[in-house]
CSV table of C-alpha atoms in Angstrom, one decimal:
chain,number,residue,atom,x,y,z
A,1,UNK,CA,-80.4,62.9,-68.5
A,2,UNK,CA,-82.5,64.5,-66.0
A,3,UNK,CA,-84.5,67.5,-66.7
A,4,UNK,CA,-85.8,69.4,-64.2
A,5,UNK,CA,-89.8,70.7,-65.4
A,6,UNK,CA,-91.0,72.9,-63.3
A,7,UNK,CA,-94.6,71.9,-61.5
A,8,UNK,CA,-93.9,68.9,-63.8
A,9,UNK,CA,-91.6,67.3,-61.4
A,10,UNK,CA,-88.6,65.8,-62.5
A,11,UNK,CA,-87.6,63.6,-66.4
A,12,UNK,CA,-85.8,61.1,-67.1
A,13,UNK,CA,-84.1,60.4,-70.5
A,14,UNK,CA,-81.7,57.8,-72.4
A,15,UNK,CA,-79.7,59.3,-74.3
A,16,UNK,CA,-77.9,56.4,-75.8
A,17,UNK,CA,-78.8,57.7,-78.7
A,18,UNK,CA,-78.5,61.8,-77.8
A,19,UNK,CA,-79.5,62.5,-81.2
A,20,UNK,CA,-83.1,60.6,-80.1
A,21,UNK,CA,-82.8,61.3,-76.3
A,22,UNK,CA,-86.1,58.3,-75.3
A,23,UNK,CA,-88.1,59.6,-72.5
A,24,UNK,CA,-87.5,56.5,-69.7
A,25,UNK,CA,-89.1,57.5,-66.3
A,26,UNK,CA,-90.9,60.7,-64.7
A,27,UNK,CA,-90.9,62.0,-60.1
A,28,UNK,CA,-92.6,64.2,-58.7
A,29,UNK,CA,-93.3,65.3,-55.3
A,30,UNK,CA,-96.4,63.7,-54.0
A,31,UNK,CA,-97.6,66.5,-52.1
A,32,UNK,CA,-97.1,69.1,-54.8
A,33,UNK,CA,-98.8,72.6,-54.7
A,34,UNK,CA,-100.0,74.4,-56.9
A,35,UNK,CA,-97.5,76.6,-56.6
A,36,UNK,CA,-94.6,74.0,-56.3
A,37,UNK,CA,-91.9,73.6,-59.3
A,38,UNK,CA,-88.8,71.8,-59.5
A,39,UNK,CA,-86.2,74.3,-60.0
A,40,UNK,CA,-82.8,72.2,-60.2
A,41,UNK,CA,-81.7,68.9,-59.9
A,42,UNK,CA,-77.8,67.4,-59.5
A,43,UNK,CA,-77.5,64.1,-60.1
A,44,UNK,CA,-74.7,61.7,-58.4
A,45,UNK,CA,-74.1,57.6,-58.9
A,46,UNK,CA,-77.7,57.0,-59.8
A,47,UNK,CA,-79.4,59.5,-57.4
A,48,UNK,CA,-81.0,62.3,-57.8
A,49,UNK,CA,-81.1,65.5,-55.7
A,50,UNK,CA,-84.0,67.8,-57.1
A,51,UNK,CA,-85.0,70.8,-55.9
A,52,UNK,CA,-88.0,72.1,-55.7
A,53,UNK,CA,-89.3,75.4,-54.7
A,54,UNK,CA,-92.4,76.8,-53.2
A,55,UNK,CA,-94.0,79.5,-51.7
A,56,UNK,CA,-95.3,79.5,-47.3
A,57,UNK,CA,-98.7,80.8,-47.3
A,58,UNK,CA,-100.1,82.7,-45.4
A,59,UNK,CA,-97.3,85.2,-45.3
A,60,UNK,CA,-97.3,88.5,-46.9
A,61,UNK,CA,-95.4,88.5,-49.2
A,62,UNK,CA,-94.9,85.5,-50.0
A,63,UNK,CA,-91.5,83.7,-48.3
A,64,UNK,CA,-89.9,81.5,-50.4
A,65,UNK,CA,-89.0,78.0,-49.5
A,66,UNK,CA,-87.5,74.9,-51.0
A,67,UNK,CA,-87.0,70.8,-50.4
A,68,UNK,CA,-84.0,69.2,-51.3
A,69,UNK,CA,-85.5,65.6,-52.4
A,70,UNK,CA,-83.0,62.7,-52.6
A,71,UNK,CA,-84.9,60.4,-55.2
A,72,UNK,CA,-83.1,57.0,-56.3
A,73,UNK,CA,-82.7,56.3,-60.2
A,74,UNK,CA,-81.4,53.3,-60.2
A,75,UNK,CA,-84.6,51.9,-61.8
A,76,UNK,CA,-85.2,55.4,-64.4
A,77,UNK,CA,-88.9,53.4,-65.3
A,78,UNK,CA,-89.5,53.6,-61.7
A,79,UNK,CA,-87.5,56.2,-59.7
A,80,UNK,CA,-88.5,56.1,-55.8
A,81,UNK,CA,-88.1,59.1,-53.1
A,82,UNK,CA,-85.6,58.1,-50.7
A,83,UNK,CA,-85.7,61.3,-48.4
A,84,UNK,CA,-85.2,64.7,-48.4
A,85,UNK,CA,-84.9,68.2,-45.8
A,86,UNK,CA,-86.2,71.5,-46.0
A,87,UNK,CA,-84.2,74.9,-46.3
A,88,UNK,CA,-85.0,78.8,-46.6
A,89,UNK,CA,-85.3,80.5,-49.9
A,90,UNK,CA,-85.0,80.9,-53.3
A,91,UNK,CA,-82.4,77.6,-54.4
A,92,UNK,CA,-80.3,79.1,-57.7
A,93,UNK,CA,-78.1,76.5,-57.9
A,94,UNK,CA,-77.6,72.8,-56.3
A,95,UNK,CA,-74.0,70.4,-56.6
A,96,UNK,CA,-72.7,66.7,-55.2
A,97,UNK,CA,-70.2,65.5,-54.1
A,98,UNK,CA,-69.5,61.8,-53.1
A,99,UNK,CA,-72.2,62.1,-50.0
A,100,UNK,CA,-73.1,65.8,-49.6
A,101,UNK,CA,-75.1,68.1,-51.5
A,102,UNK,CA,-74.1,71.8,-51.9
A,103,UNK,CA,-76.8,74.3,-52.5
A,104,UNK,CA,-77.3,77.9,-53.1
A,105,UNK,CA,-80.3,79.5,-51.2
A,106,UNK,CA,-81.2,82.8,-51.1
A,107,UNK,CA,-77.1,84.7,-49.9
A,108,UNK,CA,-76.9,81.2,-48.3
A,109,UNK,CA,-74.8,78.2,-49.2
A,110,UNK,CA,-76.1,74.8,-47.8
A,111,UNK,CA,-73.7,72.1,-46.5
A,112,UNK,CA,-76.0,68.8,-46.7
A,113,UNK,CA,-74.6,65.2,-45.3
A,114,UNK,CA,-76.6,62.8,-48.0
A,115,UNK,CA,-74.8,59.7,-46.0
A,116,UNK,CA,-78.1,58.3,-45.6
A,117,UNK,CA,-80.0,59.1,-48.6
A,118,UNK,CA,-83.3,58.4,-46.5
A,119,UNK,CA,-82.3,61.0,-43.9
A,120,UNK,CA,-80.2,64.4,-45.6
A,121,UNK,CA,-79.0,66.5,-42.5
A,122,UNK,CA,-78.1,70.4,-42.8
A,123,UNK,CA,-74.9,70.3,-42.2
A,124,UNK,CA,-74.4,74.0,-42.2
A,125,UNK,CA,-75.0,77.4,-44.2
A,126,UNK,CA,-74.0,80.7,-44.2
A,127,UNK,CA,-73.6,83.4,-46.3
A,128,UNK,CA,-73.7,87.7,-46.6
A,129,UNK,CA,-75.8,90.1,-47.8
A,130,UNK,CA,-75.4,92.0,-51.3
A,131,UNK,CA,-75.9,89.1,-53.5
A,132,UNK,CA,-76.6,85.3,-53.9
A,133,UNK,CA,-74.9,82.0,-55.1
A,134,UNK,CA,-75.2,82.2,-58.8
A,135,UNK,CA,-73.8,78.5,-59.6
A,136,UNK,CA,-71.4,75.6,-57.6
A,137,UNK,CA,-68.8,73.7,-58.9
A,138,UNK,CA,-67.7,70.8,-56.7
A,139,UNK,CA,-63.9,68.9,-57.5
A,140,UNK,CA,-63.6,66.5,-54.7
A,141,UNK,CA,-64.6,68.0,-51.3
A,142,UNK,CA,-65.2,71.7,-51.9
A,143,UNK,CA,-67.6,73.9,-53.8
A,144,UNK,CA,-66.3,76.9,-55.7
A,145,UNK,CA,-69.6,79.1,-54.9
A,146,UNK,CA,-69.1,82.3,-57.5
A,147,UNK,CA,-71.5,84.9,-55.9
A,148,UNK,CA,-74.0,87.7,-58.1
A,149,UNK,CA,-73.6,90.8,-57.1
A,150,UNK,CA,-76.6,93.0,-56.9
A,151,UNK,CA,-75.7,96.5,-57.9
A,152,UNK,CA,-77.8,99.8,-57.6
A,153,UNK,CA,-77.7,101.6,-60.3
A,154,UNK,CA,-78.3,105.8,-60.6
């Protein structure tokens, strides 16, 4: 099991005995700053797709951005970074299927090709105003992206 731990990165657990999980490893970006935080993680085939949020400076107000890091978990005690890509906006959801990662970021949905995990590539993104992806479900090669509407209440 892999747990997103905010500014501590990710924690990796052995659940051989679910009643007593044992931490076997940790990973964090080597360049993580004081405001950076791992906010989402998805795992497929011993690869973790780790989404970290940060704020670009010196914009006023600060603009949120995110990194998608690809981390090899084949040796859980020594996870290793494979590659990364940057996306614009606050990440709200992540899911993976085969060689594709789907990210819900701000009001967009990104499709990232991770066939070569050392070089993730943004294959396109889209979205519209009025809501943000609240979760992702991936089945085969299709992603279902529920949108949380933003309501004005008088």
